[in-house]
C-alpha positions as a printed Julia matrix, in Angstrom:
133×3 Matrix{Float64}:
 41.51  50.21  -16.71
 42.99  47.15  -17.33
 39.7   45.56  -17.93
 38.06  48.18  -19.99
 41.02  46.97  -22.08
 40.78  43.84  -22.32
 36.95  43.81  -22.61
 36.92  46.0   -25.84
 39.66  43.37  -27.18
 38.1   40.8   -26.98
 34.59  42.74  -28.85
 36.48  43.46  -31.36
 37.84  40.14  -31.41
 34.85  39.15  -31.49
 33.17  41.36  -34.85
 36.48  40.42  -36.83
 34.75  36.64  -36.42
 31.74  37.33  -36.97
 32.63  39.69  -40.56
 33.62  36.53  -41.65
 31.09  33.24  -42.5
 32.31  30.37  -40.97
 32.31  27.32  -43.16
 28.63  25.96  -43.78
 28.02  22.06  -43.68
 25.02  20.61  -44.97
 22.49  18.1   -42.98
 22.35  15.06  -44.45
 20.22  14.19  -46.57
 17.1   11.9   -47.15
 17.15  11.41  -50.67
 20.81  10.96  -51.16
 21.51   9.41  -47.61
 25.5    9.02  -48.04
 26.03  13.29  -49.23
 28.22  15.62  -47.08
 29.72  18.61  -48.51
 30.72  22.22  -47.59
 30.61  26.05  -48.01
 33.33  27.99  -47.32
 31.6   31.67  -47.57
 34.48  34.63  -47.36
 34.2   38.65  -47.79
 36.37  39.7   -50.54
 38.19  43.05  -50.5
 35.13  44.26  -52.89
 32.78  43.46  -50.12
 31.54  40.56  -52.11
 30.57  37.57  -50.39
 33.03  34.32  -52.31
 30.63  30.28  -52.01
 33.76  27.55  -52.54
 31.2   24.6   -52.59
 32.51  20.52  -52.36
 29.71  17.7   -52.19
 31.14  14.59  -52.12
 28.88  10.73  -52.26
 26.62  12.98  -55.02
 24.69  10.35  -56.87
 24.2   10.42  -60.36
 20.89  13.12  -61.07
 19.74  10.14  -63.37
 19.86   7.34  -60.83
 17.71   9.34  -58.26
 14.53   8.52  -58.45
 12.97   9.53  -60.46
 15.58  10.4   -62.85
 17.06  14.19  -62.91
 19.18  16.08  -65.33
 21.55  17.91  -63.32
 22.26  19.05  -59.99
 21.51  23.0   -58.59
 22.56  25.16  -55.61
 21.07  28.19  -54.89
 21.49  30.51  -52.12
 18.54  31.64  -49.51
 19.22  35.31  -49.67
 18.1   37.4   -46.38
 15.5   38.98  -48.12
 13.93  35.23  -48.55
 15.03  35.73  -52.12
 16.89  32.65  -54.01
 19.31  32.9   -55.99
 20.92  30.51  -58.5
 24.57  30.68  -58.12
 25.58  27.65  -61.04
 26.15  23.72  -61.34
 26.91  20.4   -60.8
 28.61  17.15  -62.02
 29.41  14.3   -59.66
 32.37  12.83  -61.1
 35.1   10.45  -60.18
 35.71   7.54  -57.99
 33.97   9.61  -55.31
 31.61  11.19  -56.35
 32.58  14.74  -55.81
 31.49  18.66  -57.16
 33.22  21.79  -56.84
 31.08  25.03  -57.88
 32.91  28.95  -56.87
 30.89  31.76  -57.0
 30.33  34.56  -55.73
 27.01  36.52  -54.27
 26.53  40.62  -53.0
 25.0   39.32  -49.64
 25.67  36.96  -47.65
 23.97  33.6   -48.01
 21.38  32.86  -44.68
 21.3   29.05  -46.23
 22.81  27.13  -49.5
 20.61  24.74  -50.99
 20.76  22.5   -54.16
 18.04  21.36  -56.08
 17.69  18.04  -58.66
 16.16  19.65  -61.86
 15.3   18.89  -65.11
 18.07  21.29  -66.97
 20.14  24.5   -65.67
 18.43  27.07  -68.03
 15.7   27.42  -65.25
 15.47  30.23  -62.35
 14.24  29.04  -59.68
 14.08  25.52  -57.9
 11.44  23.79  -58.74
 13.35  19.68  -58.13
 13.41  17.93  -55.18
 16.19  19.13  -52.25
 19.03  17.56  -52.41
 21.58  19.08  -49.82
 20.44  22.04  -47.7
 22.27  23.91  -44.41
 19.59  24.89  -42.6
 17.71  22.39  -40.22
């Protein structure tokens, strides 16, 4: 009976850990090789997902080739649709940028594109960082 209780307890812990999405990391970029960052995803009390994006060493978009106007953060959803989460503006000595966003579904992947403007509804520019390999 003790063995069954241990197995049940282990399964409960594994389930609870799986319910909390772990920290996601961006894959090294060939476009901006020094750029790196993480995304913390947590489920809130309303069953929404809060995403905290933190990026460092993200070159100014105007310094890219070709020059761009901004960086946008997107998430791929489980139905393969894409949702824009917001805009990143690197600043400071380490060219860091942060973004906090909320989504109703768990993100399958998060990626950052360099775009001409922030008003677009779908990614059209070059992918700078992504969490998928």
